[in-house]
XYZ file of C-alpha atoms in Angstrom:
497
model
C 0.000 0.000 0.000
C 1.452 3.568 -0.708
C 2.232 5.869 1.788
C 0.148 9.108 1.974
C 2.215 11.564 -0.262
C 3.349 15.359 1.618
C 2.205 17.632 -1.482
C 5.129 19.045 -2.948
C 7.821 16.370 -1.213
C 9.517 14.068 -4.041
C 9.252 10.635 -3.245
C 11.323 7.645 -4.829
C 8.939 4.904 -5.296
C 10.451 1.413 -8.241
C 13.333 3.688 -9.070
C 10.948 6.463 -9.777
C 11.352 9.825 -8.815
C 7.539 11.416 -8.369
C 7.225 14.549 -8.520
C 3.541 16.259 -6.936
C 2.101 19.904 -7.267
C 2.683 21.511 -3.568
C -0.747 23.053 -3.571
C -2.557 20.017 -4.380
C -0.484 16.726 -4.172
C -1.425 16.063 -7.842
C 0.729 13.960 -9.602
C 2.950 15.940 -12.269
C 5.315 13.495 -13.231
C 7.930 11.271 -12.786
C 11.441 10.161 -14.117
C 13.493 7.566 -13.505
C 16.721 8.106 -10.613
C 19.993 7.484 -11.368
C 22.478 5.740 -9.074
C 26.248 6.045 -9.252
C 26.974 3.500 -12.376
C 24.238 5.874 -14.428
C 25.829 9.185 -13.730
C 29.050 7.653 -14.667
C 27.534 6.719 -17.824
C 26.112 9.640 -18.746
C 29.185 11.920 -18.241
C 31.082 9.232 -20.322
C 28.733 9.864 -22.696
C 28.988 13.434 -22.816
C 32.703 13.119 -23.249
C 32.015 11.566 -26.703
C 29.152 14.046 -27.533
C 31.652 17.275 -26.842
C 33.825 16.118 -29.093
C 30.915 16.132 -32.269
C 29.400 18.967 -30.424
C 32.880 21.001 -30.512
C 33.499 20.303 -33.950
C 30.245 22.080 -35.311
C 32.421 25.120 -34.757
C 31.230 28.478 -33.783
C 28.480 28.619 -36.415
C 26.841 25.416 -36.159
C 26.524 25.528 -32.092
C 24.967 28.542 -32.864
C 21.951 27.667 -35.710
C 20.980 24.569 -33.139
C 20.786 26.887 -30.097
C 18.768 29.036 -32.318
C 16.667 26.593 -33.241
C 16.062 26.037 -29.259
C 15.527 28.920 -28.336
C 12.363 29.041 -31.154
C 11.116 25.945 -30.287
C 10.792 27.222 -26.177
C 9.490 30.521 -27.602
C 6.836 28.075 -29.611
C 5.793 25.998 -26.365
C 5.822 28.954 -23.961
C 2.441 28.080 -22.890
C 3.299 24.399 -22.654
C 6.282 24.917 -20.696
C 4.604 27.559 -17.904
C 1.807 25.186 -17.570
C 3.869 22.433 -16.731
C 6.212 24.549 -14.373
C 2.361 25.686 -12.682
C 1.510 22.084 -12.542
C 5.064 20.884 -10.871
C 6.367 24.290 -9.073
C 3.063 25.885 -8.386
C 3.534 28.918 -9.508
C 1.230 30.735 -11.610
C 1.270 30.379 -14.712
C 1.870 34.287 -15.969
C 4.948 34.057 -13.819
C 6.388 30.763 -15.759
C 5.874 32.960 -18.941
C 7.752 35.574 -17.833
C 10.542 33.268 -16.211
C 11.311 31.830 -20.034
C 11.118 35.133 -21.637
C 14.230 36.015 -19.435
C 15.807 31.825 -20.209
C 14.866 32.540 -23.954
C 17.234 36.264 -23.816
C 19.779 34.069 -22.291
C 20.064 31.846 -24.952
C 19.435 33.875 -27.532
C 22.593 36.161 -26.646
C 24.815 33.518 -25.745
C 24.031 31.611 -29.081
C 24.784 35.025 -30.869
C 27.905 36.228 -28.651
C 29.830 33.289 -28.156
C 32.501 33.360 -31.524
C 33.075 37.510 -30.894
C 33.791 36.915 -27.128
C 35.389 33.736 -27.187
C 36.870 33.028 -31.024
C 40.756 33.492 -31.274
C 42.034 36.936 -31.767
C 45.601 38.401 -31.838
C 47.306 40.059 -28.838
C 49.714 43.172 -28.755
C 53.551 41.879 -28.517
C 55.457 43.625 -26.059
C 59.114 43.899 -25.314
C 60.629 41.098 -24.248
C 59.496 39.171 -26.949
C 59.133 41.294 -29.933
C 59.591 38.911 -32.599
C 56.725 37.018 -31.463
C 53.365 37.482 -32.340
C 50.368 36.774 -29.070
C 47.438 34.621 -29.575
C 44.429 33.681 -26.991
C 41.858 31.882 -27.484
C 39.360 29.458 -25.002
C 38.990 26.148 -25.648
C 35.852 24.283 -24.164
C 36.181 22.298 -20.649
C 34.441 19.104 -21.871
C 31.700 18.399 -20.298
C 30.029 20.726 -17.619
C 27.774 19.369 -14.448
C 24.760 21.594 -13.846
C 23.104 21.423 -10.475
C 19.927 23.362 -11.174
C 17.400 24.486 -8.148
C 14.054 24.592 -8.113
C 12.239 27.465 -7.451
C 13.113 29.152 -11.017
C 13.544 25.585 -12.556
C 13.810 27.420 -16.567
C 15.767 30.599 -16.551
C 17.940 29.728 -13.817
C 19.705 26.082 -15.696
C 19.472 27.693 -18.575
C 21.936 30.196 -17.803
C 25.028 28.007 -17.141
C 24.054 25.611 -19.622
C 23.375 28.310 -22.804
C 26.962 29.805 -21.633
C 28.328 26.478 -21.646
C 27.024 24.875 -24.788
C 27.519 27.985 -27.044
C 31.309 27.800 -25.709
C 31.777 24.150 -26.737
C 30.758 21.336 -24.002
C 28.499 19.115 -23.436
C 26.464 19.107 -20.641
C 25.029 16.641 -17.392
C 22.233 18.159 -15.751
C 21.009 17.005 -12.371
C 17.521 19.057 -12.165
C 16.173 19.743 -8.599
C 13.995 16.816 -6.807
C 11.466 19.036 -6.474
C 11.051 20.097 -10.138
C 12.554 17.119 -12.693
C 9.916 16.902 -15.420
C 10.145 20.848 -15.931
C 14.119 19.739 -16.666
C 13.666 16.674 -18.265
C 10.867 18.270 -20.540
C 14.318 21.086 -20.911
C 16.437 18.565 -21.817
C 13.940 16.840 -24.492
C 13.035 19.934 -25.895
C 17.068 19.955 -27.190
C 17.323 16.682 -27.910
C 14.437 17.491 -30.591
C 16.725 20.238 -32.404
C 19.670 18.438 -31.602
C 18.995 14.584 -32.222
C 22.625 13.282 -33.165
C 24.075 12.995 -30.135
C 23.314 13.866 -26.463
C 24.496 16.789 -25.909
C 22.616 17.796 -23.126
C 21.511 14.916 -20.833
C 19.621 14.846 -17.157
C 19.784 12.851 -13.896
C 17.552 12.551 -12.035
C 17.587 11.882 -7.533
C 17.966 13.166 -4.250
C 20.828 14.906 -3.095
C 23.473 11.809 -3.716
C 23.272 12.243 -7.422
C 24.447 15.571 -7.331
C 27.845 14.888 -5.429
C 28.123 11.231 -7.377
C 27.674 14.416 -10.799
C 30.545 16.165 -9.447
C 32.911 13.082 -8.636
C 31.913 11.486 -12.474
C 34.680 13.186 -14.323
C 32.348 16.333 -15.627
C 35.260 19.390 -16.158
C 33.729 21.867 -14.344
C 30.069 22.394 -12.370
C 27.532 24.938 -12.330
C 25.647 24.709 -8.909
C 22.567 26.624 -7.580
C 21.394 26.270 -4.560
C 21.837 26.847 -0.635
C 24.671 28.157 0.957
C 25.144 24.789 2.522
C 24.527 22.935 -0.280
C 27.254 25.130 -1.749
C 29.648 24.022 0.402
C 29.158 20.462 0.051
C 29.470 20.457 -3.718
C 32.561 22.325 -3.184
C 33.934 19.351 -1.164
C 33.213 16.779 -4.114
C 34.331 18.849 -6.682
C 37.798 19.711 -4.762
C 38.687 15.966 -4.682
C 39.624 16.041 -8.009
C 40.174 19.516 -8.586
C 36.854 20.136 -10.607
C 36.521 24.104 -10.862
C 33.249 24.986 -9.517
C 30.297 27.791 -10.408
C 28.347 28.560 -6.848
C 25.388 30.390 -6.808
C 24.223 30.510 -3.794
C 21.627 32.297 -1.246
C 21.075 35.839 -0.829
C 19.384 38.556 1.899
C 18.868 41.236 -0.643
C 18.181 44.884 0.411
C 16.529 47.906 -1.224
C 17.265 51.672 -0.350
C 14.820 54.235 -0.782
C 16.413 57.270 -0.365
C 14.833 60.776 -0.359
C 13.966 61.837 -3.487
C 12.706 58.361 -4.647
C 9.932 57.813 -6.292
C 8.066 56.227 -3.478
C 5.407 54.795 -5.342
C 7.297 53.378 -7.706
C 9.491 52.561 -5.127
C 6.697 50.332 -2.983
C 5.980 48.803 -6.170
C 9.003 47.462 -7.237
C 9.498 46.373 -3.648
C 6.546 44.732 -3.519
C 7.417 42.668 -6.969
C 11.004 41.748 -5.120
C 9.939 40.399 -2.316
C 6.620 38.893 -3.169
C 7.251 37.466 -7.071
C 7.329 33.498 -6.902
C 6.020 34.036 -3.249
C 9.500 35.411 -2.194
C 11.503 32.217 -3.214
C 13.669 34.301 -5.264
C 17.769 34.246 -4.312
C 17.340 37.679 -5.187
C 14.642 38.567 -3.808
C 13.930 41.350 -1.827
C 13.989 40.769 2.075
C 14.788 43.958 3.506
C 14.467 47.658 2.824
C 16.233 50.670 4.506
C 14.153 53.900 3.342
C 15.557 56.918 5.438
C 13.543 59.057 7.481
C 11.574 61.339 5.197
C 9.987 59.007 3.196
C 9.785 56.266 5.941
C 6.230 56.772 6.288
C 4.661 57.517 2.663
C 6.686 53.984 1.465
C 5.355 51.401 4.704
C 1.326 52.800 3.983
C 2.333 52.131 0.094
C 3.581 48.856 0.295
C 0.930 48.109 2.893
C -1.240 48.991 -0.115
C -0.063 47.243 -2.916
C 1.023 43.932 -1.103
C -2.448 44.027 0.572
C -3.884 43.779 -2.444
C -2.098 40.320 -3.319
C -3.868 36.871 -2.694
C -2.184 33.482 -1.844
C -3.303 30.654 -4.700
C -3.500 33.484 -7.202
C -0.588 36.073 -7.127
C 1.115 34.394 -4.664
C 1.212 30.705 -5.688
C 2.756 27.743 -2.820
C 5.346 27.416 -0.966
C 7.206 24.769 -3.003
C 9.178 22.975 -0.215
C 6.718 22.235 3.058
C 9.802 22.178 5.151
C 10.337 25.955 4.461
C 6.810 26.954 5.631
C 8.871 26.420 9.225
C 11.396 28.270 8.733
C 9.177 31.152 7.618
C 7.088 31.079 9.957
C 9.814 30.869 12.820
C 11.327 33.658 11.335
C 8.316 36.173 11.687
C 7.553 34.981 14.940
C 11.532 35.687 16.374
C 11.067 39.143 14.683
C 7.698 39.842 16.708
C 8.823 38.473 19.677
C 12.206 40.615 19.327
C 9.867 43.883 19.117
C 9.005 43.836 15.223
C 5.497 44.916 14.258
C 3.318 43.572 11.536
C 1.504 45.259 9.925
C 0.433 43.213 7.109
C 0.280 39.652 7.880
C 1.828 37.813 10.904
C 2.724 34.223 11.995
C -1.216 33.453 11.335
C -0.249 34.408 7.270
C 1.746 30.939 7.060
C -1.665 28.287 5.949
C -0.192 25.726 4.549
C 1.007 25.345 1.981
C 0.184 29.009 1.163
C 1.850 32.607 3.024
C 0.120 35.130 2.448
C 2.388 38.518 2.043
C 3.537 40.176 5.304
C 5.229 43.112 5.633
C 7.283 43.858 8.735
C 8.479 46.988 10.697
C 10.963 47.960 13.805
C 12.656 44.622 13.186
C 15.944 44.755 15.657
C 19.082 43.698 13.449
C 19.792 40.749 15.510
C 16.438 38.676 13.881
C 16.643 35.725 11.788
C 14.390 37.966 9.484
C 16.772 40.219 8.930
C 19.879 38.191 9.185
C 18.894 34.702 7.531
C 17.624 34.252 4.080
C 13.768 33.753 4.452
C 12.339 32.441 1.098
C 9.051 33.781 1.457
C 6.814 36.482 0.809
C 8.188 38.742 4.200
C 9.421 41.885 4.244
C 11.244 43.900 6.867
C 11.395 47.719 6.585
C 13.427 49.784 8.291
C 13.750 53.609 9.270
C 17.377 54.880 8.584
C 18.631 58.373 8.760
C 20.225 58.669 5.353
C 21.750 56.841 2.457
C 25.037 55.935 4.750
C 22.878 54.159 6.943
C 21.396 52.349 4.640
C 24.088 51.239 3.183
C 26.012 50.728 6.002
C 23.553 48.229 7.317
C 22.390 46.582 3.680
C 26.165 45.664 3.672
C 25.799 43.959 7.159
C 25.484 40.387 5.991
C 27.717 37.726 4.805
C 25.734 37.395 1.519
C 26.206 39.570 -0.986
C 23.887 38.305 -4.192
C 21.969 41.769 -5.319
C 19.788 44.594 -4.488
C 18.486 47.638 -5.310
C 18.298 51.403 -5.224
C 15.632 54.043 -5.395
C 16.732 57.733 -5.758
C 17.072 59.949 -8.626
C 20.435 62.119 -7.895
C 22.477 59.416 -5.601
C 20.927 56.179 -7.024
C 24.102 54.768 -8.910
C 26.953 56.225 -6.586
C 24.760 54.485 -3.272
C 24.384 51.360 -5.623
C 28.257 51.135 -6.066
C 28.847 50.576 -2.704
C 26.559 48.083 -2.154
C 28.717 44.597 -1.877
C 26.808 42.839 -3.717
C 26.948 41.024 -7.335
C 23.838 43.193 -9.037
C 22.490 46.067 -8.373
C 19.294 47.433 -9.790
C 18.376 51.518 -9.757
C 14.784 52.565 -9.884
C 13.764 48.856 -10.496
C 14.270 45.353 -8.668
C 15.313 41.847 -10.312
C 15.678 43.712 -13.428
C 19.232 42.722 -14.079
C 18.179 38.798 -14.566
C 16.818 39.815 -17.504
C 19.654 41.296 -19.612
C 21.736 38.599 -21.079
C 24.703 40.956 -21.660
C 25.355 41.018 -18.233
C 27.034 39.042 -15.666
C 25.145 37.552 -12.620
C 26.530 36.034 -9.914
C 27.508 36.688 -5.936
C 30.184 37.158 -3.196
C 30.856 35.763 0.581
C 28.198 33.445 1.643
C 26.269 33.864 -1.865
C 28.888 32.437 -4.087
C 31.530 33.164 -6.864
C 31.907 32.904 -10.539
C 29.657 34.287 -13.056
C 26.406 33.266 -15.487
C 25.677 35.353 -18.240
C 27.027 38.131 -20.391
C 30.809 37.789 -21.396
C 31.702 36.547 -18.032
C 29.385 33.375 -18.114
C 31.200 32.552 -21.704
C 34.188 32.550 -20.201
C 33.464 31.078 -17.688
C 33.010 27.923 -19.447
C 35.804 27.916 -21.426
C 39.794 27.754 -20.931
C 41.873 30.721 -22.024
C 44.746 29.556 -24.132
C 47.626 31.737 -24.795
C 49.521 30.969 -28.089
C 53.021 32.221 -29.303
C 54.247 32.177 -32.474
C 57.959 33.474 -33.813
C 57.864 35.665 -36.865
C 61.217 36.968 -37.075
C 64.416 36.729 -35.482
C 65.261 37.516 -32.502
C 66.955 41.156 -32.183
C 67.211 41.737 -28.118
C 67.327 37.774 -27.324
C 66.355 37.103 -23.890
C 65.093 33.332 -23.468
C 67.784 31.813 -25.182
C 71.342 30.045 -23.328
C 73.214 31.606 -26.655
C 72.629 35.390 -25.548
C 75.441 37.130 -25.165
C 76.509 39.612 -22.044
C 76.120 42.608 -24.414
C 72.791 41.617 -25.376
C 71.851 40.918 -22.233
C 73.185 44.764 -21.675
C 71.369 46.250 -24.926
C 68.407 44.767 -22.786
C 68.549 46.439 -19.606
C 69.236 50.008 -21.821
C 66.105 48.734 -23.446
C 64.155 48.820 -20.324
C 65.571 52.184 -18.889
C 64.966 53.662 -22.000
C 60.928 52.794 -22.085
C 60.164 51.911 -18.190
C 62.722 53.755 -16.176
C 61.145 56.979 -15.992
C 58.499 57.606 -13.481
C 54.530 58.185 -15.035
């Protein structure tokens, strides 16, 4: 007899992996798991594949990705629904989560030859009568760990940026979301039916370290700080290089001559979108003292105006309705204020939006990544402040600024990866840029030039085309060579800038 199934909670049931909606337990799929000897397999596989995929050249990668990126822009409404049905959330939002996976691709596929192809390099002194080369050469075959609450856009960044530089990919899709990958990885294999160039694997938490200890060249990973760490570990017993993207406790500043109600909207969209399980979300705000007031009634407003199983769709994992929950209740009993919401807005498997105020610094709502559809605002005197207390956190993933004269100088000093001005989450969405974290929210980049090269090797290359006239690297120099060298040096360095 089968056990009662926890909507939402994968379950591995004859080798399957199930997969239910967390709203209502329905069924949405299931795949089969991998164990050790099929991960193995599948990265051996991928070895061969890189090879046919790599010699497609520049031009070739690029049609098929092309062709991808059509075919998801063709099923848009196939692939949201399915996302609604596994993730839970709604529908409008899946749409608008493969818009941004489909600008990914689409620049990546287009980008990859001018920011990767070879190209010359300037000679300089010491070997003049050579000429500089550089060039980067594909890993192999990259791992991507994907996560689950943006189960589209969020894979598809490493593994656009790694197939329009040259590998192959493995990709171990969350528990908690597999058919939305493997329907990801079909959807290739359809364009791209010659070999498998992009393959998944499906399991708990074991097939993602067994991934990174299979021989892949590098791995993508998104996920939990803690998770983070323990992909680290696997990957650093064989010296795999490693992508971490990891959690986040984003903050907003509203400073004084924001736009407040554009301001409270935007926040509201940050820290509510996908019912706040967003790595860059929006979890806290700093507005200083003169608009304190005008931007708590208007968020108040607007996030009032939200409902739970519309707007705000499910909780995906039922273990983090706890930790929300326990995290509104430390910042009440801590002397925080609601004053939208509460500890009675977590219903299972739903939280409805609550907005939080006088929060002391010391709560788990302000200093541990929530994951739900909270937000803590706090009074500050000015812009210093603000910043001086967004920066108090050992993540450092994005944020955001509101102001019109100060906006870009406040947002350079935010430690963070992103920064959006007058907007939130708006840099996910431009695939010229780079995205990624520091401290506890990772390294290395996705997207833009930086996520190219981030899945390739530079190569330098040099080449003699003349003889040598000052030779240097050479036991057959003589002493007055080595002389017409150093008067060489003084001659171009020895004066002072």
């Amino acid at each position: 007899m089968t056990a009662t199934r926890v909507p939402g909670l994968p379950v591995i049931e004859d080798g399957q992996l199930i997969s239910t909606n967390p709203a209502t337990g329905e069924e949405a799929g299931r795949v089969p798991v991998a164990d050790e000897k099929a991960v193995i397999a599948a990265v051996e596989r991928a070895h061969e594949a890189a090879l046919w995929w790599q010699g497609l050249g520049w031009e070739g990668r690029k049609v098929r990705l092309l062709r991808w990126r059509s075919l998801l822009v063709e099923r848009i409404q196939e692939l949201a629904e399915l996302t609604h049905r596994e993730a839970g959330k709604p529908v409008t939002d899946g749409i608008i989560e493969i818009t941004a996976a489909v600008e990914h691709l689409d620049w990546a596929a287009k980008n990859a030859k001018r920011v990767l192809g070879p190209r010359r390099v300037r000679t300089r002194l010491l070997l003049a009568e050579h000429s500089g080369h550089l060039e980067y050469q594909p890993y192999g075959v990259v791992g991507v760990i994907g996560p689950w609450n943006y189960p589209i856009v969020t894979p598809i960044g490493p593994i656009s940026g790694a197939l329009a530089a040259g590998n192959a990919i493995v990709f171990k899709p969350s528990e908690y979301t597999p058919v939305v990958g493997q329907w990801l990885a079909d959807s290739f294999a359809e364009v791209v039916p010659e070999h498998p160039v992009l393959q998944t694997v499906h399991g708990l938490g074991d097939v993602g370290g067994a991934l990174c200890r299979a021989g892949v060249n590098k791995v993508s990973f998104t996920g939990s700080t803690a998770t983070g760490k323990k992909v680290m570990a696997a990957c650093a017993e064989n010296l795999v290089p490693v992508v971490i993207e990891a959690g986040g406790k984003d903050a907003l500043i509203v400073d004084a001559d924001a736009d407040v109600t554009a301001a409270a909207e935007a926040a509201v969209w940050g820290s509510m979108t996908n019912a706040g399980q967003t790595c860059i979300g929006i979890e806290r705000v700093y507005a200083v003292a003169p608009v304190y007031d005008r931007f708590v009634d208007a968020v108040v407003e607007k996030a009032g105006r939200l409902r739970t199983g519309e707007e705000i769709g499910p909780i995906t994992m039922p273990k983090q309705l706890e930790i929300i929950r326990d995290h509104i209740e430390d910042a009440l009993a801590k002397g925080g204020r609601a004053v939208l919401g509460g500890a009675e807005a977590v219903q299972a498997p739903y939280v409805a939006p609550t907005v939080l105020v006088d929060v002391p610094e010391d709560s788990s709502e302000i200093r541990e990544e929530t994951f739900g559809p909270t937000l803590t605002i706090t009074k500050v005197r000015d812009a210093d402040e603000a910043v001086q207390k967004a920066n108090d956190t050992p993540y450092g993933l994005g944020g955001a600024v509101f102001g019109k004269r100060n906006g870009i100088r406040i947002a350079r000093r935010l430690r963070s990866g992103m920064v959006a001005v007058n907007g939130t989450l708006t840099f996910v969405g431009m695939g010229n840029l780079p995205f990624g974290g520091v401290g506890e929210s990772g390294f290395g980049r996705i997207h833009g030039e930086d996520g190219l090269r981030e899945f390739a090797r530079p190569k330098a290359i040099t080449v003699r085309r003349a003889r040598s006239l000052l030779p240097a690297m050479t036991f057959e120099r003589t002493p007055a060579q080595v002389q017409q060298i150093v008067k060489a040096l003084r001659l171009l360095y020895g004066r002072k800038p």
